[in-house]
Amino acid sequence: MLNVQEYRDELKAELQNRCSEVNSELERLFKKYGVKSFEELQHRFEEIPEEEGLDDYFLAQNLEAFRRELGKLFSIFLLEDRLQ
């Protein structure tokens, strides 16, 4: 049975893995559209026909929202680490 610290460490590792996966997928989209940031990607989608980028647009929006939420959760771990 896991103790609290082991459970916390596993959860933190899982958050790191998810962050890595999301960042990799966003980087793939950045490369596909020749941009370096989410903001640039948003502007790029304004320049291309809707039917060409609609799926990627929604994917990018969801990934960015997920990345922000993961960042919030991860920051809780960092704050708790500093307090210990």
PDB file of C-alpha atoms in Angstrom:
ATOM      1  CA  MET A   1       0.000   0.000   0.000  1.00  0.00           C
ATOM      2  CA  LEU A   2       1.288   3.460  -0.898  1.00  0.00           C
ATOM      3  CA  ASN A   3       1.892   6.012   1.769  1.00  0.00           C
ATOM      4  CA  VAL A   4       0.913   9.628   1.208  1.00  0.00           C
ATOM      5  CA  GLN A   5       4.367  10.698  -0.009  1.00  0.00           C
ATOM      6  CA  GLU A   6       4.596   7.815  -2.485  1.00  0.00           C
ATOM      7  CA  TYR A   7       1.128   8.590  -3.815  1.00  0.00           C
ATOM      8  CA  ARG A   8       2.045  12.272  -4.103  1.00  0.00           C
ATOM      9  CA  ASP A   9       5.262  11.405  -5.953  1.00  0.00           C
ATOM     10  CA  GLU A  10       3.397   9.147  -8.394  1.00  0.00           C
ATOM     11  CA  LEU A  11       0.796  11.821  -9.026  1.00  0.00           C
ATOM     12  CA  LYS A  12       3.503  14.417  -9.608  1.00  0.00           C
ATOM     13  CA  ALA A  13       5.271  12.093 -12.060  1.00  0.00           C
ATOM     14  CA  GLU A  14       2.001  11.489 -13.909  1.00  0.00           C
ATOM     15  CA  LEU A  15       1.430  15.252 -14.195  1.00  0.00           C
ATOM     16  CA  GLN A  16       4.943  15.659 -15.575  1.00  0.00           C
ATOM     17  CA  ASN A  17       4.302  12.917 -18.134  1.00  0.00           C
ATOM     18  CA  ARG A  18       1.020  14.479 -19.217  1.00  0.00           C
ATOM     19  CA  CYS A  19       2.656  17.907 -19.513  1.00  0.00           C
ATOM     20  CA  SER A  20       5.354  16.367 -21.671  1.00  0.00           C
ATOM     21  CA  GLU A  21       2.796  14.684 -23.942  1.00  0.00           C
ATOM     22  CA  VAL A  22       0.744  17.864 -24.335  1.00  0.00           C
ATOM     23  CA  ASN A  23       3.840  19.962 -25.034  1.00  0.00           C
ATOM     24  CA  SER A  24       5.030  17.434 -27.630  1.00  0.00           C
ATOM     25  CA  GLU A  25       1.692  17.513 -29.425  1.00  0.00           C
ATOM     26  CA  LEU A  26       1.625  21.317 -29.389  1.00  0.00           C
ATOM     27  CA  GLU A  27       5.194  21.380 -30.722  1.00  0.00           C
ATOM     28  CA  ARG A  28       4.104  19.089 -33.548  1.00  0.00           C
ATOM     29  CA  LEU A  29       1.359  21.557 -34.461  1.00  0.00           C
ATOM     30  CA  PHE A  30       3.782  24.498 -34.208  1.00  0.00           C
ATOM     31  CA  LYS A  31       6.137  22.754 -36.602  1.00  0.00           C
ATOM     32  CA  LYS A  32       3.322  21.815 -38.991  1.00  0.00           C
ATOM     33  CA  TYR A  33       2.230  25.445 -39.266  1.00  0.00           C
ATOM     34  CA  GLY A  34       5.695  27.007 -39.041  1.00  0.00           C
ATOM     35  CA  VAL A  35       5.201  28.879 -35.773  1.00  0.00           C
ATOM     36  CA  LYS A  36       6.909  28.964 -32.392  1.00  0.00           C
ATOM     37  CA  SER A  37       4.098  29.706 -29.939  1.00  0.00           C
ATOM     38  CA  PHE A  38       0.422  29.163 -29.312  1.00  0.00           C
ATOM     39  CA  GLU A  39      -0.273  32.837 -29.990  1.00  0.00           C
ATOM     40  CA  GLU A  40       1.450  32.612 -33.374  1.00  0.00           C
ATOM     41  CA  LEU A  41      -0.531  29.475 -34.110  1.00  0.00           C
ATOM     42  CA  GLN A  42      -3.786  31.295 -33.399  1.00  0.00           C
ATOM     43  CA  HIS A  43      -2.803  34.016 -35.871  1.00  0.00           C
ATOM     44  CA  ARG A  44      -1.780  31.399 -38.423  1.00  0.00           C
ATOM     45  CA  PHE A  45      -5.217  29.803 -38.253  1.00  0.00           C
ATOM     46  CA  GLU A  46      -6.725  33.169 -39.194  1.00  0.00           C
ATOM     47  CA  GLU A  47      -4.691  33.092 -42.423  1.00  0.00           C
ATOM     48  CA  ILE A  48      -5.623  29.636 -43.709  1.00  0.00           C
ATOM     49  CA  PRO A  49      -8.963  28.383 -45.043  1.00  0.00           C
ATOM     50  CA  GLU A  50     -11.187  27.070 -42.284  1.00  0.00           C
ATOM     51  CA  GLU A  51     -11.610  23.635 -43.841  1.00  0.00           C
ATOM     52  CA  GLU A  52      -7.831  23.114 -43.872  1.00  0.00           C
ATOM     53  CA  GLY A  53      -7.171  23.838 -40.224  1.00  0.00           C
ATOM     54  CA  LEU A  54     -10.394  23.448 -38.283  1.00  0.00           C
ATOM     55  CA  ASP A  55      -9.528  20.107 -36.665  1.00  0.00           C
ATOM     56  CA  ASP A  56      -6.043  21.295 -35.727  1.00  0.00           C
ATOM     57  CA  TYR A  57      -7.472  24.574 -34.442  1.00  0.00           C
ATOM     58  CA  PHE A  58      -9.769  22.783 -31.997  1.00  0.00           C
ATOM     59  CA  LEU A  59      -7.029  20.350 -31.037  1.00  0.00           C
ATOM     60  CA  ALA A  60      -4.652  23.234 -30.320  1.00  0.00           C
ATOM     61  CA  GLN A  61      -7.288  25.070 -28.270  1.00  0.00           C
ATOM     62  CA  ASN A  62      -7.964  21.973 -26.162  1.00  0.00           C
ATOM     63  CA  LEU A  63      -4.292  21.156 -25.714  1.00  0.00           C
ATOM     64  CA  GLU A  64      -3.481  24.704 -24.614  1.00  0.00           C
ATOM     65  CA  ALA A  65      -6.358  24.722 -22.113  1.00  0.00           C
ATOM     66  CA  PHE A  66      -5.236  21.330 -20.796  1.00  0.00           C
ATOM     67  CA  ARG A  67      -1.639  22.536 -20.554  1.00  0.00           C
ATOM     68  CA  ARG A  68      -2.721  25.531 -18.479  1.00  0.00           C
ATOM     69  CA  GLU A  69      -4.739  23.330 -16.122  1.00  0.00           C
ATOM     70  CA  LEU A  70      -1.849  20.902 -15.737  1.00  0.00           C
ATOM     71  CA  GLY A  71       0.412  23.862 -15.012  1.00  0.00           C
ATOM     72  CA  LYS A  72      -1.899  24.990 -12.220  1.00  0.00           C
ATOM     73  CA  LEU A  73      -1.890  21.525 -10.679  1.00  0.00           C
ATOM     74  CA  PHE A  74       1.857  21.219 -11.003  1.00  0.00           C
ATOM     75  CA  SER A  75       2.365  24.625  -9.374  1.00  0.00           C
ATOM     76  CA  ILE A  76       0.541  23.292  -6.295  1.00  0.00           C
ATOM     77  CA  PHE A  77       3.185  20.583  -6.003  1.00  0.00           C
ATOM     78  CA  LEU A  78       5.980  23.119  -6.382  1.00  0.00           C
ATOM     79  CA  LEU A  79       4.455  25.335  -3.709  1.00  0.00           C
ATOM     80  CA  GLU A  80       4.052  22.395  -1.328  1.00  0.00           C
ATOM     81  CA  ASP A  81       7.669  21.364  -1.980  1.00  0.00           C
ATOM     82  CA  ARG A  82       8.851  24.832  -0.951  1.00  0.00           C
ATOM     83  CA  LEU A  83       6.754  24.758   2.214  1.00  0.00           C
ATOM     84  CA  GLN A  84       8.157  21.417   3.367  1.00  0.00           C
TER      85      GLN A  84
END
